[in-house]
């Protein structure tokens, strides 16, 4: 667990070093209409991480219970297939 916390701290420090001096305009600039800005990427990471943190905390505390969908073997494959299909579709749109 200490390794994980250390790695998270390193990534956070690196992000601050790399992006900390950018203006709001630079953070929100999008290279194209179909691209995300740096700010949108960070927002996505924050929202996604906030979804996982409660589950991670429950695992650490030993109180985590699998829900119905986590017991279905195809569910993770379904997500992977959907992501691959979206990626392929996005490449074809370019």
mmCIF file of C-alpha atoms in Angstrom:
data_model
loop_
_atom_site.group_PDB
_atom_site.id
_atom_site.type_symbol
_atom_site.label_atom_id
_atom_site.label_comp_id
_atom_site.label_asym_id
_atom_site.label_seq_id
_atom_site.Cartn_x
_atom_site.Cartn_y
_atom_site.Cartn_z
ATOM 1 C CA UNK A 1 0.000 0.000 0.000
ATOM 2 C CA UNK A 2 2.877 2.355 0.766
ATOM 3 C CA UNK A 3 4.240 1.755 -2.740
ATOM 4 C CA UNK A 4 0.891 2.727 -4.236
ATOM 5 C CA UNK A 5 0.690 5.912 -2.173
ATOM 6 C CA UNK A 6 4.276 6.776 -3.095
ATOM 7 C CA UNK A 7 3.519 6.249 -6.787
ATOM 8 C CA UNK A 8 0.398 8.427 -6.580
ATOM 9 C CA UNK A 9 2.426 11.180 -4.896
ATOM 10 C CA UNK A 10 5.074 10.976 -7.649
ATOM 11 C CA UNK A 11 2.449 11.237 -10.394
ATOM 12 C CA UNK A 12 0.792 14.180 -8.621
ATOM 13 C CA UNK A 13 4.127 15.986 -8.240
ATOM 14 C CA UNK A 14 4.967 15.335 -11.894
ATOM 15 C CA UNK A 15 1.576 16.700 -13.003
ATOM 16 C CA UNK A 16 2.069 19.852 -10.902
ATOM 17 C CA UNK A 17 5.570 20.311 -12.319
ATOM 18 C CA UNK A 18 4.430 19.763 -15.910
ATOM 19 C CA UNK A 19 1.127 21.658 -15.892
ATOM 20 C CA UNK A 20 1.173 23.837 -12.763
ATOM 21 C CA UNK A 21 2.438 26.985 -14.472
ATOM 22 C CA UNK A 22 -0.016 26.932 -17.375
ATOM 23 C CA UNK A 23 -2.672 29.626 -17.607
ATOM 24 C CA UNK A 24 -6.388 28.798 -17.605
ATOM 25 C CA UNK A 25 -6.407 29.544 -21.331
ATOM 26 C CA UNK A 26 -3.618 27.032 -21.944
ATOM 27 C CA UNK A 27 -5.267 24.391 -19.735
ATOM 28 C CA UNK A 28 -8.568 24.773 -21.610
ATOM 29 C CA UNK A 29 -7.121 24.994 -25.139
ATOM 30 C CA UNK A 30 -8.232 22.223 -27.484
ATOM 31 C CA UNK A 31 -6.063 21.344 -30.499
ATOM 32 C CA UNK A 32 -9.235 20.498 -32.449
ATOM 33 C CA UNK A 33 -12.984 20.276 -31.935
ATOM 34 C CA UNK A 34 -12.724 16.493 -31.518
ATOM 35 C CA UNK A 35 -9.821 16.642 -29.035
ATOM 36 C CA UNK A 36 -9.871 17.109 -25.294
ATOM 37 C CA UNK A 37 -8.086 19.937 -23.541
ATOM 38 C CA UNK A 38 -5.634 19.281 -20.728
ATOM 39 C CA UNK A 39 -8.326 20.468 -18.319
ATOM 40 C CA UNK A 40 -10.865 18.024 -19.712
ATOM 41 C CA UNK A 41 -8.358 15.180 -19.359
ATOM 42 C CA UNK A 42 -7.752 16.089 -15.718
ATOM 43 C CA UNK A 43 -11.483 16.423 -15.077
ATOM 44 C CA UNK A 44 -12.010 12.942 -16.529
ATOM 45 C CA UNK A 45 -9.276 11.510 -14.301
ATOM 46 C CA UNK A 46 -10.681 13.209 -11.196
ATOM 47 C CA UNK A 47 -14.257 12.061 -11.849
ATOM 48 C CA UNK A 48 -13.119 8.519 -12.627
ATOM 49 C CA UNK A 49 -10.860 8.346 -9.574
ATOM 50 C CA UNK A 50 -13.680 9.598 -7.359
ATOM 51 C CA UNK A 51 -15.787 6.671 -8.554
ATOM 52 C CA UNK A 52 -13.080 4.167 -7.590
ATOM 53 C CA UNK A 53 -11.891 5.615 -4.264
ATOM 54 C CA UNK A 54 -14.859 4.360 -2.184
ATOM 55 C CA UNK A 55 -14.411 0.832 -3.580
ATOM 56 C CA UNK A 56 -10.675 0.887 -2.937
ATOM 57 C CA UNK A 57 -11.305 2.082 0.621
ATOM 58 C CA UNK A 58 -13.775 -0.776 1.151
ATOM 59 C CA UNK A 59 -11.234 -3.306 -0.147
ATOM 60 C CA UNK A 60 -8.596 -1.917 2.234
ATOM 61 C CA UNK A 61 -11.038 -2.090 5.151
ATOM 62 C CA UNK A 62 -12.201 -5.582 4.177
ATOM 63 C CA UNK A 63 -15.816 -4.470 3.788
ATOM 64 C CA UNK A 64 -16.077 -4.614 -0.025
ATOM 65 C CA UNK A 65 -18.875 -6.754 -1.444
ATOM 66 C CA UNK A 66 -19.043 -7.635 -5.130
ATOM 67 C CA UNK A 67 -22.196 -6.442 -6.819
ATOM 68 C CA UNK A 68 -24.275 -8.500 -9.236
ATOM 69 C CA UNK A 69 -22.473 -7.276 -12.365
ATOM 70 C CA UNK A 70 -19.003 -8.071 -11.050
ATOM 71 C CA UNK A 71 -20.034 -11.736 -10.810
ATOM 72 C CA UNK A 72 -20.859 -11.930 -14.525
ATOM 73 C CA UNK A 73 -17.686 -12.942 -16.407
ATOM 74 C CA UNK A 74 -18.588 -11.218 -19.652
ATOM 75 C CA UNK A 75 -19.058 -7.765 -18.125
ATOM 76 C CA UNK A 76 -15.390 -6.751 -18.253
ATOM 77 C CA UNK A 77 -15.012 -8.165 -21.752
ATOM 78 C CA UNK A 78 -18.102 -6.251 -22.822
ATOM 79 C CA UNK A 79 -16.538 -2.992 -21.659
ATOM 80 C CA UNK A 80 -13.279 -3.809 -23.469
ATOM 81 C CA UNK A 81 -15.143 -4.613 -26.699
ATOM 82 C CA UNK A 82 -17.157 -1.389 -26.449
ATOM 83 C CA UNK A 83 -13.976 0.642 -25.929
ATOM 84 C CA UNK A 84 -12.296 -1.036 -28.905
ATOM 85 C CA UNK A 85 -15.335 -0.392 -31.112
ATOM 86 C CA UNK A 86 -15.369 3.263 -30.089
ATOM 87 C CA UNK A 87 -11.640 3.591 -30.734
ATOM 88 C CA UNK A 88 -12.030 2.067 -34.197
ATOM 89 C CA UNK A 89 -14.991 4.334 -34.951
ATOM 90 C CA UNK A 90 -13.019 7.418 -33.873
ATOM 91 C CA UNK A 91 -10.095 6.461 -36.127
ATOM 92 C CA UNK A 92 -12.443 6.026 -39.082
ATOM 93 C CA UNK A 93 -13.937 9.493 -38.518
ATOM 94 C CA UNK A 94 -10.572 11.205 -38.903
#
